[in-house]
Short mmCIF file of C-alpha atoms and ligand atoms in Angstrom, two decimals:
data_model
loop_
_atom_site.label_atom_id
_atom_site.label_comp_id
_atom_site.label_asym_id
_atom_site.label_seq_id
_atom_site.Cartn_x
_atom_site.Cartn_y
_atom_site.Cartn_z
CA MET G 704 4.50 -35.61 -33.17
CA PRO G 705 0.96 -35.46 -34.91
CA ASP G 706 0.96 -32.97 -38.12
CA THR G 707 -1.45 -31.22 -36.42
CA SER G 708 0.22 -30.48 -33.05
CA ARG G 709 3.61 -29.27 -35.44
CA ALA G 710 1.37 -26.71 -37.22
CA LEU G 711 -0.46 -25.65 -34.08
CA LEU G 712 2.91 -24.77 -32.29
CA THR G 713 4.19 -22.99 -35.34
CA ASP G 714 0.98 -21.06 -35.83
CA ALA G 715 1.59 -20.34 -31.54
CA ALA G 716 5.37 -19.17 -32.46
CA GLU G 717 4.18 -17.01 -35.46
CA ARG G 718 1.18 -15.63 -33.38
CA ALA G 719 3.67 -14.61 -30.57
CA ILE G 720 6.18 -13.26 -32.87
CA ARG G 721 3.40 -10.81 -34.58
CA TYR G 722 2.54 -9.91 -31.01
CA LEU G 723 5.87 -8.59 -30.11
CA GLU G 724 6.50 -7.19 -33.24
CA GLY G 725 3.24 -5.00 -33.15
CA LEU G 726 4.10 -3.79 -29.62
CA ASP G 727 5.99 -0.68 -30.94
CA ALA G 728 3.26 0.79 -32.88
CA ARG G 729 0.13 0.14 -30.52
CA GLY G 730 -0.64 2.24 -27.36
CA VAL G 731 1.05 0.45 -24.19
CA ALA G 732 -2.33 0.30 -22.32
CA PRO G 733 -4.99 -1.62 -24.28
CA SER G 734 -7.71 0.14 -25.64
CA ALA G 735 -11.32 0.23 -23.78
CA GLU G 736 -12.54 -1.75 -26.87
CA ALA G 737 -10.24 -4.67 -26.29
CA VAL G 738 -10.93 -4.66 -22.94
CA ALA G 739 -14.66 -4.57 -23.42
CA ARG G 740 -14.16 -7.55 -26.06
CA LEU G 741 -12.70 -10.00 -23.09
CA ALA G 742 -16.69 -10.15 -21.90
CA GLN G 743 -16.89 -12.42 -25.29
CA LEU G 744 -14.56 -14.73 -23.38
CA ASP G 745 -17.26 -15.53 -20.15
CA VAL G 746 -19.01 -18.23 -21.88
CA PRO G 747 -20.01 -21.26 -20.26
CA LEU G 748 -17.96 -24.46 -19.88
CA PRO G 749 -18.24 -25.93 -23.54
CA ASP G 750 -20.15 -29.43 -23.68
CA GLY G 751 -17.23 -30.98 -25.59
CA PRO G 752 -13.94 -30.53 -27.03
CA SER G 753 -12.90 -28.02 -29.72
CA ASP G 754 -9.91 -27.71 -32.25
CA ALA G 755 -7.02 -26.47 -30.74
CA ARG G 756 -6.26 -24.04 -33.69
CA ASP G 757 -10.06 -22.52 -32.75
CA VAL G 758 -8.44 -22.29 -29.08
CA LEU G 759 -5.62 -20.67 -30.47
CA ALA G 760 -7.01 -18.34 -32.53
CA GLU G 761 -9.76 -17.04 -30.43
CA LEU G 762 -6.93 -16.50 -27.29
CA ASP G 763 -4.85 -14.83 -29.60
CA ALA G 764 -7.99 -12.57 -31.22
CA LEU G 765 -9.58 -11.66 -27.90
CA GLY G 766 -6.57 -11.83 -25.39
CA SER G 767 -3.47 -9.97 -27.31
CA PRO G 768 -5.36 -7.09 -27.86
CA ALA G 769 -6.00 -6.45 -24.29
CA THR G 770 -2.39 -7.14 -22.83
CA MET G 771 -0.68 -4.21 -21.43
CA ALA G 772 2.47 -3.84 -23.23
CA MET G 773 5.01 -4.98 -20.63
CA ALA G 774 6.90 -6.71 -23.20
CA GLY G 775 7.89 -3.27 -24.87
CA ALA G 776 10.21 -0.84 -24.65
CA ARG G 777 7.83 1.76 -23.19
CA PHE G 778 6.23 0.25 -20.12
CA PHE G 779 7.84 1.87 -17.04
CA GLY G 780 5.30 0.65 -14.26
CA PHE G 781 6.04 -1.58 -11.17
CA VAL G 782 9.80 -1.90 -11.77
CA ILE G 783 9.42 -4.61 -14.31
CA GLY G 784 10.96 -5.17 -17.54
CA GLY G 785 10.57 -7.13 -20.89
CA ALA G 786 11.77 -10.34 -21.62
CA LEU G 787 15.05 -11.16 -23.06
CA PRO G 788 14.57 -12.52 -26.71
CA ALA G 789 16.95 -15.75 -24.99
CA ALA G 790 14.85 -15.86 -22.14
CA VAL G 791 11.76 -16.12 -23.54
CA ALA G 792 12.71 -18.84 -26.16
CA ALA G 793 14.34 -20.79 -23.49
CA ASN G 794 11.19 -20.77 -21.64
CA TRP G 795 9.26 -21.94 -24.57
CA LEU G 796 11.74 -24.71 -25.01
CA ALA G 797 11.60 -25.61 -21.64
CA THR G 798 7.58 -25.56 -21.49
CA ALA G 799 7.87 -27.97 -24.35
CA TRP G 800 10.07 -30.17 -22.10
CA ASP G 801 7.75 -30.34 -19.43
CA GLN G 802 9.74 -31.25 -16.83
CA ASN G 803 8.68 -31.58 -13.25
CA THR G 804 11.69 -30.14 -11.88
CA GLY G 805 11.69 -31.61 -8.32
CA ARG G 806 14.64 -34.23 -8.04
CA TYR G 807 17.79 -34.73 -10.02
CA ASP G 808 17.44 -38.04 -10.44
CA VAL G 809 14.43 -37.66 -12.59
CA THR G 810 14.79 -34.25 -14.12
CA PRO G 811 18.67 -34.04 -14.56
CA SER G 812 18.67 -31.61 -17.48
CA THR G 813 16.75 -28.86 -15.66
CA ALA G 814 17.95 -29.61 -11.90
CA VAL G 815 21.69 -29.19 -13.58
CA LEU G 816 20.27 -26.08 -15.28
CA GLU G 817 19.11 -24.70 -12.31
CA HIS G 818 22.32 -25.12 -10.30
CA VAL G 819 24.59 -23.57 -12.79
CA ALA G 820 22.20 -20.61 -13.23
CA LEU G 821 22.13 -20.57 -9.16
CA ARG G 822 26.08 -20.61 -9.36
CA TRP G 823 26.38 -17.59 -12.18
CA LEU G 824 23.53 -15.39 -9.99
CA LEU G 825 25.59 -15.68 -7.20
CA ASP G 826 28.54 -14.41 -9.09
CA VAL G 827 26.79 -11.57 -10.77
CA LEU G 828 25.53 -10.55 -7.93
CA ARG G 829 29.06 -10.94 -5.62
CA LEU G 830 27.23 -13.25 -3.09
CA PRO G 831 29.36 -15.87 -1.11
CA ASN G 832 29.51 -18.68 -4.02
CA ASP G 833 28.49 -21.79 -1.48
CA CYS G 834 24.96 -20.11 -0.62
CA ALA G 835 22.01 -22.42 -1.25
CA GLY G 836 19.04 -21.12 -3.31
CA GLY G 837 15.64 -21.96 -4.55
CA PHE G 838 13.88 -20.24 -8.04
CA VAL G 839 10.46 -19.56 -6.95
CA THR G 840 7.49 -17.54 -8.76
CA GLY G 841 8.94 -13.65 -7.34
CA THR G 842 10.29 -12.15 -4.57
CA THR G 843 7.19 -12.42 -2.29
CA VAL G 844 7.73 -16.24 -2.32
CA ALA G 845 11.54 -15.57 -2.09
CA HIS G 846 10.83 -13.92 1.08
CA VAL G 847 8.57 -16.72 2.30
CA THR G 848 10.90 -19.39 1.63
CA ALA G 849 14.31 -17.21 2.94
CA LEU G 850 12.44 -16.08 6.05
CA ALA G 851 11.26 -19.72 6.78
CA ALA G 852 14.86 -20.58 6.59
CA ALA G 853 15.58 -17.98 8.85
CA ARG G 854 12.70 -18.89 11.11
CA HIS G 855 14.02 -22.62 11.24
CA ALA G 856 17.84 -21.42 12.00
CA VAL G 857 16.82 -19.00 14.59
CA LEU G 858 14.36 -21.11 16.56
CA ALA G 859 17.14 -24.07 16.14
CA ARG G 860 19.37 -22.11 17.98
CA ALA G 861 16.67 -21.91 20.85
CA GLY G 862 16.36 -25.54 20.90
CA TRP G 863 13.42 -25.42 19.00
CA ASN G 864 12.18 -27.31 15.77
CA VAL G 865 9.61 -25.19 14.13
CA GLU G 866 8.69 -27.44 11.11
CA ALA G 867 7.68 -30.15 13.75
CA ASP G 868 6.43 -28.59 16.58
CA GLY G 869 5.04 -25.10 14.82
CA LEU G 870 4.93 -21.72 16.61
CA PHE G 871 2.75 -22.72 19.44
CA GLY G 872 4.68 -22.35 22.45
CA ALA G 873 7.87 -21.59 20.75
CA PRO G 874 10.31 -18.94 21.97
CA PRO G 875 9.43 -15.59 20.77
CA ILE G 876 11.44 -14.12 18.02
CA THR G 877 11.42 -10.56 16.80
CA VAL G 878 11.52 -9.29 13.23
CA VAL G 879 12.87 -5.80 12.80
CA VAL G 880 12.01 -4.10 9.56
CA GLY G 881 12.11 -0.69 8.19
CA ALA G 882 9.11 1.85 8.01
CA GLU G 883 9.23 1.58 4.16
CA ALA G 884 9.54 -2.16 4.06
CA HIS G 885 7.74 -3.56 0.80
CA PRO G 886 4.12 -4.79 1.82
CA THR G 887 4.88 -8.11 0.29
CA LEU G 888 7.48 -8.81 2.94
CA LEU G 889 4.99 -8.26 5.76
CA LYS G 890 2.71 -10.63 3.65
CA ALA G 891 5.67 -13.30 3.82
CA LEU G 892 5.73 -12.58 7.64
CA GLY G 893 2.15 -13.14 8.04
CA VAL G 894 2.42 -16.22 6.25
CA LEU G 895 4.92 -18.08 8.20
CA GLY G 896 2.96 -16.87 11.15
CA LEU G 897 5.56 -14.12 12.39
CA GLY G 898 2.44 -11.63 11.68
CA ARG G 899 2.36 -8.79 9.66
CA SER G 900 1.87 -6.30 12.28
CA ARG G 901 4.10 -7.86 15.02
CA VAL G 902 7.29 -6.17 13.79
CA VAL G 903 9.69 -3.65 15.15
CA THR G 904 9.33 -0.99 12.66
CA VAL G 905 12.52 1.44 12.43
CA PRO G 906 11.88 4.94 11.17
CA VAL G 907 13.62 6.01 7.52
CA ASP G 908 14.83 9.18 6.35
CA GLY G 909 13.45 11.34 3.47
CA GLN G 910 14.35 8.62 0.69
CA GLY G 911 12.89 6.00 2.48
CA ARG G 912 16.31 4.38 4.02
CA MET G 913 16.67 2.65 7.61
CA ARG G 914 17.88 4.67 9.92
CA ALA G 915 20.82 2.39 11.27
CA ASP G 916 21.02 4.74 14.68
CA ALA G 917 17.62 3.95 15.68
CA LEU G 918 17.76 -0.20 15.29
CA PRO G 919 16.36 -1.72 18.36
CA PRO G 920 18.57 -3.95 20.59
CA LEU G 921 19.45 -7.19 18.79
CA ASP G 922 19.76 -10.69 19.46
CA ALA G 923 20.20 -14.12 18.49
CA ARG G 924 16.57 -14.49 18.17
CA THR G 925 16.11 -11.48 16.08
CA ILE G 926 15.79 -11.50 12.12
CA VAL G 927 16.28 -7.70 10.69
CA VAL G 928 15.36 -7.04 7.39
CA ALA G 929 17.17 -4.58 5.02
CA GLN G 930 15.88 -3.43 1.54
CA ALA G 931 18.16 -2.94 -1.35
CA GLY G 932 15.92 -0.94 -3.58
CA ASN G 933 13.04 0.94 -2.31
CA VAL G 934 10.16 0.56 -4.89
CA ASN G 935 9.32 4.28 -4.87
CA THR G 936 12.49 6.01 -4.69
CA GLY G 937 15.14 2.97 -5.47
CA ALA G 938 17.08 4.26 -2.07
CA PHE G 939 19.27 1.64 -0.60
CA ASP G 940 18.86 0.82 3.38
CA PRO G 941 22.45 1.27 4.79
CA VAL G 942 23.03 -2.55 4.99
CA ALA G 943 26.50 -2.65 5.98
CA GLU G 944 25.50 -0.32 9.06
CA ILE G 945 22.98 -3.23 9.74
CA CYS G 946 25.51 -5.89 9.49
CA ASP G 947 27.92 -4.35 11.71
CA ARG G 948 24.93 -4.47 14.66
CA ALA G 949 23.66 -7.91 13.62
CA GLU G 950 26.69 -9.94 13.41
CA PRO G 951 28.01 -9.38 17.21
CA ALA G 952 24.43 -9.86 18.14
CA GLY G 953 24.04 -13.01 16.23
CA ALA G 954 20.89 -11.52 14.55
CA TRP G 955 20.02 -12.86 11.20
CA VAL G 956 20.08 -10.19 8.26
CA HIS G 957 17.58 -10.74 5.13
CA VAL G 958 17.62 -8.43 2.57
CA ASP G 959 14.97 -7.60 0.21
CA GLY G 960 16.67 -6.95 -2.87
CA ALA G 961 14.15 -7.49 -5.24
CA PHE G 962 15.28 -5.16 -8.23
CA GLY G 963 18.08 -2.84 -6.10
CA LEU G 964 20.06 -6.05 -5.68
CA TRP G 965 21.39 -5.98 -9.29
CA ALA G 966 23.24 -2.96 -8.45
CA ARG G 967 25.95 -4.99 -7.20
CA ALA G 968 26.40 -6.16 -11.08
CA VAL G 969 27.38 -2.76 -11.87
CA PRO G 970 30.95 -1.71 -10.76
CA GLN G 971 29.55 2.11 -10.36
CA LEU G 972 26.79 1.28 -8.68
CA ALA G 973 27.74 -1.41 -6.35
CA HIS G 974 28.83 0.68 -3.57
CA LEU G 975 24.84 1.34 -3.25
CA ALA G 976 24.39 -2.32 -1.86
CA ASP G 977 27.72 -2.35 -0.26
CA GLY G 978 27.66 -4.76 2.74
CA ALA G 979 24.60 -6.85 1.17
CA GLU G 980 27.25 -9.93 0.88
CA ARG G 981 27.41 -10.06 4.43
CA ALA G 982 23.79 -10.97 4.95
CA ASP G 983 22.28 -14.30 5.70
CA SER G 984 19.77 -14.51 3.09
CA TRP G 985 18.47 -12.48 -0.04
CA ALA G 986 15.68 -12.70 -1.93
CA THR G 987 15.49 -11.13 -5.59
CA ASP G 988 13.49 -11.24 -8.85
CA GLY G 989 14.49 -12.64 -12.11
CA HIS G 990 11.25 -11.24 -13.87
CA LYS G 991 12.45 -7.58 -12.65
CA TRP G 992 15.67 -6.50 -13.67
CA LEU G 993 17.26 -9.69 -15.42
CA ASN G 994 14.54 -9.38 -18.04
CA VAL G 995 13.32 -13.10 -17.74
CA PRO G 996 9.30 -13.76 -18.27
CA TYR G 997 6.96 -14.35 -15.53
CA ASP G 998 7.14 -15.74 -12.99
CA SER G 999 10.71 -15.77 -11.65
CA GLY G 1000 12.26 -15.03 -8.11
CA VAL G 1001 15.04 -16.47 -6.15
CA ALA G 1002 15.66 -17.10 -2.70
CA ILE G 1003 19.12 -17.25 -1.77
CA VAL G 1004 20.36 -18.36 1.90
CA ARG G 1005 24.00 -18.72 3.10
CA ASP G 1006 22.99 -21.49 5.49
CA ALA G 1007 22.50 -24.17 3.10
CA ASP G 1008 21.17 -26.57 6.29
CA ALA G 1009 18.58 -23.78 7.38
CA LEU G 1010 16.82 -23.73 3.96
CA ARG G 1011 16.84 -27.53 3.44
CA GLY G 1012 15.49 -27.89 7.00
CA ALA G 1013 12.62 -25.35 5.90
CA MET G 1014 11.94 -26.71 2.60
CA SER G 1015 12.74 -30.52 2.34
CA VAL G 1016 10.15 -33.08 1.86
CA SER G 1017 10.57 -37.07 1.87
CA ALA G 1018 8.21 -39.94 1.04
CA GLU G 1019 8.58 -43.21 0.27
CA TYR G 1020 7.58 -42.88 -3.74
CA LEU G 1021 10.09 -39.79 -4.16
CA PRO G 1022 13.98 -40.70 -5.19
CA THR G 1023 15.98 -40.60 -2.01
CA ALA G 1024 18.33 -37.13 -2.38
CA SER G 1025 21.04 -37.49 -4.46
CA VAL G 1026 24.52 -36.22 -4.32
CA GLN G 1027 23.19 -33.73 -6.90
CA ARG G 1028 21.28 -30.81 -6.01
CA ASP G 1029 17.89 -31.59 -6.02
CA PRO G 1030 15.87 -28.65 -6.48
CA SER G 1031 12.62 -29.57 -4.56
CA GLU G 1032 15.11 -29.14 -1.56
CA TYR G 1033 14.78 -25.54 -1.67
CA THR G 1034 11.50 -24.43 -2.64
CA PRO G 1035 7.96 -24.57 -1.06
CA GLU G 1036 6.70 -26.62 -4.15
CA LEU G 1037 7.58 -30.15 -4.91
CA SER G 1038 6.07 -30.02 -8.62
CA ARG G 1039 7.29 -26.89 -10.40
CA ARG G 1040 8.25 -25.61 -13.69
CA ALA G 1041 11.83 -25.20 -14.22
CA ARG G 1042 12.26 -21.59 -13.60
CA GLY G 1043 15.82 -21.40 -13.26
CA VAL G 1044 16.08 -22.17 -17.23
CA ASP G 1045 15.11 -18.54 -18.18
CA VAL G 1046 17.32 -17.34 -15.61
CA TRP G 1047 20.26 -19.47 -16.95
CA ALA G 1048 19.54 -18.30 -20.49
CA ALA G 1049 19.16 -14.84 -19.58
CA LEU G 1050 22.62 -15.24 -17.82
CA ARG G 1051 24.18 -17.22 -20.59
CA SER G 1052 23.19 -14.50 -23.18
CA LEU G 1053 24.15 -11.32 -21.24
CA GLY G 1054 27.31 -12.65 -19.80
CA ARG G 1055 28.51 -10.58 -16.79
CA SER G 1056 29.17 -7.20 -18.81
CA GLY G 1057 25.73 -7.60 -20.70
CA VAL G 1058 23.94 -7.73 -17.13
CA ALA G 1059 25.89 -4.51 -16.00
CA GLU G 1060 25.18 -2.64 -19.24
CA LEU G 1061 21.58 -3.15 -19.09
CA VAL G 1062 21.34 -1.97 -15.38
CA GLU G 1063 23.43 0.93 -16.18
CA ARG G 1064 21.57 1.76 -19.01
CA ASN G 1065 18.34 1.95 -17.41
CA CYS G 1066 19.95 3.79 -14.57
CA ARG G 1067 21.12 6.52 -16.93
CA GLN G 1068 18.06 6.45 -18.61
CA ALA G 1069 16.23 7.21 -15.48
CA ARG G 1070 18.60 10.44 -14.77
CA ARG G 1071 17.61 11.53 -18.58
CA PHE G 1072 13.86 11.40 -17.81
CA ALA G 1073 14.55 13.14 -14.20
CA ASP G 1074 16.46 15.96 -16.55
CA VAL G 1075 13.97 16.43 -18.92
CA LEU G 1076 11.13 16.51 -16.44
CA ARG G 1077 12.86 19.24 -14.32
CA GLU G 1078 13.93 20.86 -17.55
CA GLY G 1079 9.89 20.85 -17.95
CA GLY G 1080 9.13 22.84 -14.80
CA PHE G 1081 8.09 19.67 -12.89
CA GLU G 1082 9.48 18.55 -9.45
CA ILE G 1083 11.63 15.22 -8.78
CA LEU G 1084 10.58 14.48 -5.52
CA ASN G 1085 13.31 11.57 -4.87
CA ASP G 1086 17.45 11.20 -5.82
CA VAL G 1087 17.40 9.69 -8.49
CA VAL G 1088 20.25 6.76 -7.69
CA LEU G 1089 19.26 4.09 -9.27
CA ASN G 1090 16.08 3.34 -11.93
CA GLN G 1091 13.32 4.93 -10.25
CA VAL G 1092 11.81 8.31 -10.87
CA LEU G 1093 9.00 9.98 -8.90
CA VAL G 1094 7.84 13.69 -10.21
CA SER G 1095 4.92 15.93 -8.77
CA PHE G 1096 2.97 18.20 -11.39
CA GLY G 1097 1.71 20.25 -8.67
CA ASP G 1098 -0.77 19.50 -6.25
CA PRO G 1099 -2.05 15.64 -5.73
CA GLU G 1100 -5.34 16.60 -8.25
CA ALA G 1101 -2.90 17.96 -11.19
CA THR G 1102 -0.55 14.84 -10.71
CA ARG G 1103 -3.28 12.35 -10.77
CA ARG G 1104 -4.93 13.95 -13.81
CA ALA G 1105 -1.45 13.87 -15.67
CA THR G 1106 -1.22 10.04 -14.49
CA ALA G 1107 -4.59 9.42 -16.08
CA ALA G 1108 -3.64 11.83 -19.11
CA LEU G 1109 -0.13 10.08 -19.60
CA GLN G 1110 -1.94 6.31 -19.29
CA ALA G 1111 -4.63 7.53 -21.73
CA ASP G 1112 -2.17 8.70 -24.55
CA GLY G 1113 -0.57 5.56 -24.72
CA THR G 1114 2.91 6.50 -25.95
CA CYS G 1115 4.26 4.87 -22.23
CA TRP G 1116 2.56 3.51 -19.09
CA CYS G 1117 3.69 4.64 -15.78
CA GLY G 1118 1.72 4.17 -12.44
CA GLY G 1119 1.00 6.73 -9.63
CA THR G 1120 2.10 6.75 -5.82
CA VAL G 1121 1.98 8.48 -2.91
CA TRP G 1122 5.84 9.38 -1.53
CA GLN G 1123 5.68 10.16 2.09
CA GLY G 1124 2.25 12.06 1.48
CA ARG G 1125 3.02 13.82 -1.82
CA THR G 1126 1.12 12.33 -4.71
CA ALA G 1127 3.56 11.21 -7.87
CA LEU G 1128 4.02 9.57 -10.91
CA ARG G 1129 6.60 6.84 -10.70
CA ILE G 1130 8.94 6.30 -13.78
CA SER G 1131 10.55 2.61 -13.13
CA VAL G 1132 12.98 1.85 -16.04
CA SER G 1133 14.00 -1.72 -15.97
CA SER G 1134 14.07 -3.04 -19.38
CA TRP G 1135 16.24 -4.14 -22.07
CA ALA G 1136 13.99 -3.14 -24.98
CA THR G 1137 14.18 0.68 -23.83
CA THR G 1138 16.43 2.52 -26.22
CA ASP G 1139 17.18 6.23 -25.57
CA ALA G 1140 14.76 7.04 -28.16
CA ASP G 1141 11.76 5.78 -26.21
CA VAL G 1142 13.10 7.96 -23.33
CA GLU G 1143 13.28 10.90 -25.33
CA ARG G 1144 9.61 10.28 -26.62
CA SER G 1145 8.31 9.08 -23.42
CA ALA G 1146 9.70 11.88 -21.62
CA GLU G 1147 8.19 14.13 -23.97
CA ALA G 1148 4.90 12.57 -23.88
CA ILE G 1149 5.07 13.01 -19.78
CA VAL G 1150 6.01 16.83 -20.24
CA ARG G 1151 2.92 17.00 -22.37
CA ALA G 1152 0.51 15.22 -19.73
CA GLY G 1153 1.65 17.19 -17.13
CA LYS G 1154 1.55 20.72 -18.97
CA GLN G 1155 -2.03 19.97 -19.77
CA SER G 1156 -2.94 18.99 -16.33
CA THR G 1157 -1.29 22.31 -14.80
CA ALA G 1158 -3.01 24.21 -17.50
CA MET G 1159 -6.22 22.87 -16.58
CA ASN G 1160 -5.42 24.02 -13.00
CA SER G 1161 -4.83 27.57 -13.82
CA ASN G 1162 -7.91 27.77 -16.15
CA SER G 1163 -10.18 26.43 -13.33
CA ARG G 1164 -8.38 29.02 -11.17
CA HIS G 1165 -9.22 31.77 -13.20
CA SER G 1166 -12.87 30.75 -13.58
CA ILE G 1167 -13.30 30.98 -9.97
CA PRO G 1168 -14.92 34.07 -9.51
C1 LIG P 1396 11.41 -4.26 -2.90
C2 LIG P 1396 10.37 -5.28 -3.30
N1 LIG P 1396 10.22 -6.37 -2.51
C3 LIG P 1396 9.15 -7.16 -3.11
C4 LIG P 1396 8.42 -7.18 -4.17
C5 LIG P 1396 7.42 -7.85 -4.36
O1 LIG P 1396 8.10 -8.97 -5.57
P1 LIG P 1396 7.06 -9.80 -6.63
O2 LIG P 1396 6.26 -8.99 -6.95
O3 LIG P 1396 7.80 -10.38 -7.50
O4 LIG P 1396 6.56 -10.96 -5.99
C6 LIG P 1396 8.63 -5.69 -4.76
C7 LIG P 1396 7.94 -5.50 -6.03
O5 LIG P 1396 7.96 -4.69 -6.84
C8 LIG P 1396 9.50 -4.96 -4.65
O6 LIG P 1396 9.93 -3.60 -5.05
#
């Protein structure tokens, strides 16, 4: 390797380390000035080459300050956690390897790492150990992948080859979802030609859980999608009851377990997702609770033939299937980075007890948020069963104002939402980096923002003649 490359990669590592070390001292959201400076990136395509050191320096000078501190300890938005050091380091090394992880014969190292990572995932999530799976970009694409397998299997039973003949003239399939299904699930159904709106929607209760008693009749051409972990409340659909209905009917059960499936890694929380092991397919994220860098999702399917039937590709120039696991047999992509390496590193570094500790700690921290905010006089809108807390600061305007004030304050970052008609601040605790001290500091900032906002409400009421 030329000296210039060595110096460049060392410089990149040092800049990345400085960035990570600086996160605690800066506001979580980027400053308006840093965001405004991004305009300097918007220049015409350079006519000629530039020195790579200058490219990196410009990226760091303009890009780094305008990032959201998602890798830090006090980002509580979107149910996503910062990346574990072992996973970041593995990601860097795997990037240097630059393996096009399609076939074992060509990229044995990353193919084996993904094989092992999948085996460990099934173990830690307590899913059947002979399931097949593919490492994809996130739960959205994991849905597309797993539901393509579902579509394959359900139509194959009806004597239809959907990969060959498409959906034109195919026997109809019924897809059953809860009224609180995540929008990406509906998007996946749209991508697959199953229709975002052409679903049977089952009503939910006050926590967003599908009401199993309201399920429609199921049959062998039905796909039922259950959710383990509602993006607002953290609540779980009654998967066991859903499976009780689906199994005798021969329906396919898919579980959206983007983050909630990880409750199964914690003995005290596993009951929340009881029955999930009976499903036919699952979608989950690595970049949420396993804290691996973006992007990382996993599609898991009990029937390996169905997943391969939906995803495999062959061509004269490609090595023919080996006895080893060929990653491209299980993912929509042929060429792709070895995402499973980051998953492998996270699981290798945490071990079973480390995963359980991370998930359990974040849930305990969520309960602490709820306690402090209740003590501060604010209403918690959900049962805090997992890592999600919804808080209201009064009327919608007061809550929106508190959310904006909190985001501007910079101590921590939480997003807003509307939960069953109530405007709320949404706190998601999902990071290895979050300490109990971070929670105390952040909860104080939220109480401060809430009190300011409610004080403005009463001031404006007093000023009305
Ligand atoms: C329940 C649920 N399903 C699906 C998704 C989509 O996941 P991704 O953004 O990784 O595609 C999310 C994201 O928050 C989620 O919470």
